[in-house]
Amino acid sequence: MNMVEALNHALDKNMASDDRVCVLGQDVGVDGGVFRVTKGLLQKYGKDRVIDTPLAEAGIIGTAVGMAIYGLRPVAEIQFSGFTMQAFDQIEQNMARFRNRTRNRYPIPMVMRTPYGGGIRAVEHHSESREAYWAHTPGLKVVAPSGPRNACALLHAAIADPDPVIFYEPKALYRAFREEVPDEPETIALGKAAVVREGTDITLVSYGAMMRPTLDAADDLKDLYKIGAEVIDLLSISPLDTETLVDSVSATGRCVVVHEGPRTCGIAAEIIARINEHAFEHLLAPIKRITGYDIHFPYFQCEEHYLPDAETIIEAVRETMQYDQ
Amino acid sequence: MPAISGDEDRAMTADRPAATIAPRKKGMGRKRIDLGELEDVQILNEHGVVDEASEPTIDGTDLFRIYRTMVLTRAVDRRMVNMQRQGEMGTFAPGEGQEATQIGQIFPVTDKDWFSPSYRSFGAQLWRGWTIEGLLLLWGGYFEGFEVPAGVNDLPFSIVVGSHILPAVGVAMGIRMRGDDAIVLTNFGDGALSQGVVSEAFNFAAVYKAPIVFVCENNGYAISTPIEHQAGTIELARRGPGFGIPSVRVDGNDVLAMIVTTRAALERARSGGGPSLIEAVTYRMSAHTTADDPKVYRSEEEVAKWRARCPIARFEKYLLNKGLLDHKTIDRIGKECEQEVRAARERFRKRAKARPREVFDFMFQKLPAELEAQKREYLARLDRKGVE
């Protein structure tokens, strides 16, 4: 399956096994979603549970919060993460706060799915990577899969979670490659990172669409420079798996963090701060971050120069390896 | 199960009810379109005279309870302002003058129904079963004040104006999806209508025929901004028909008119007719909050004019005329309510204990490791300071 099919599979399984699970968003019904993630669900589960909404992002999230209060398990789709800003009000005021505001009376077990990131030659507001906003918002969990199999498992976990989850889908990977996805639901615990490549020289940390250039860089580093990179796929951006990060960097002493979102106060900044707090004495070199820049995402003719690529990552790794205390 | 996305299947047919402009005969270039009617309802006028033709049938016990809750609401209101002045209460949003709007809208709502209030709604909250000491805790800055009483289907209010309305619509959509027999009533002020999310809420409710009643308490001001600076039309009920929502304007200081219109709206919602909008025209006789000085933006004469339209005095006259009340009873109820508030204040004082050790405990069902670590750090800080 590709990632679109894997996500569709997870939604289908959850809707089949739990009639509280419903899907809502713009064009998710008849159209099956602009990326076809919800394809076929309307025909299978009907319009009470697969809801084509008006064109209003705050409306989608705000009403989903109400459905969650009523005991349903809504999975809301926002067509592009650039449009989630319209819903910021409802995410911050209600989705993230209701459990605490009501002291557990109304938890919000809902998921906001949204495609994020660049690389698909899209118009303005279609390429943002603003996961740091949500990670900065108390009360939310934020996850980003990097392939079909973990996308399916993470979506199972997100729907089952008793708290609100922002599910960031790397749209550049939607149809980029296929993987075997088991038919029976498997889950990945939220808050758990995966060590996807073992190595002893340096730790590379990334997530979502940036896992591909990061893994390409790890391959080249091994083949061309004999550098063994340990690669961590965060999977969960919030909560962050501090333990896995600290264990790895404590062993390698070096680290490069890669993400496509803007640099300042980005996820890399938080990762570096945590490594400082917990593994400072093991560091052999300053931690580098390869990220998007603090600019608006460029129009697509220029996007390849904005997005981190394997070459830039390799360069950063080599500098880190050569750092002389 | 009723269909949620309208009653029509979304089949790809050419005869959908799409917007079209039908072919015209010669000379008929312009044609009037019907934007729906708006009614303006008053049953009990400001002199206490009732329009018998539209007077609702409400039994004496209920009328008495309505009156008493209005009096109690005002007593709580004044006491809270006092307590704030004495430093015992945080900033508080009083609602003196809006008692008929409050109790009139909530009276026909049943226990199985849901209520999603704005912050100036403690009258209706009292009716629903929130305790006075609970409300004192809430406004006094104690976290447990927000706890919805057991068995009460209410949402907590939200401080950001208008932000509570979309979740209320979501609850109503959930009710419709599950085919359950309940409705939602939500209220908000005139200022809230300027928020984009409120328009989104109206639209969602209309599209899905959600069983919800919107009560806009038009009290004339959003803090200092008068309605004519807030909106292009001061008749806010006009907003509804544009969304396909039946709407009505009501004298919000007339509790009977509030009851009659809310009943009709609830009936519509219960029978699958979808949302309604009620604009209750009332007046906030008090300040916006205890931090506000209304003398800056409105005249004493204006306030005096509205004081003469006091909703409690008006209802009193009605009950006196009906023989359901006498001056001795009025006195007694006033004293009883005052006593009830004082007793609640004592209970509040006993219960009012900040629980700083709990501030992390309701963030997630299970705290993530990082939050556990932050909590340990925070508790250590409390320990150092000797805070329980």
XYZ file of C-alpha atoms in Angstrom, chain B residues 67-83 86 96 126 132 136 312 329-347 349:
43
model
C -39.672 34.592 39.936
C -37.641 33.324 42.855
C -34.687 32.309 40.636
C -34.703 35.769 39.035
C -34.522 37.337 42.482
C -31.834 34.894 43.565
C -29.837 35.621 40.422
C -29.789 39.300 41.226
C -28.836 38.626 44.831
C -25.924 36.436 43.717
C -24.922 39.069 41.202
C -24.792 41.874 43.740
C -23.046 39.729 46.319
C -20.349 38.732 43.835
C -19.728 42.368 42.919
C -19.411 43.117 46.618
C -17.041 40.264 47.212
C -13.544 43.337 48.990
C -28.091 42.737 36.376
C -28.320 28.270 38.819
C -23.935 29.280 44.152
C -18.269 31.641 43.574
C -38.020 41.482 37.904
C -44.140 37.220 50.071
C -41.979 39.499 47.949
C -40.243 40.635 51.113
C -39.865 37.103 52.349
C -38.378 35.853 49.060
C -35.949 38.750 49.013
C -34.760 37.895 52.496
C -34.616 34.167 51.781
C -32.524 34.683 48.681
C -30.217 37.036 50.535
C -29.817 34.404 53.229
C -29.219 31.668 50.690
C -26.434 33.686 49.121
C -24.858 34.419 52.509
C -24.973 30.737 53.421
C -23.383 29.865 50.062
C -20.697 32.453 50.732
C -19.910 30.707 54.004
C -19.700 27.329 52.254
C -15.194 30.339 52.261
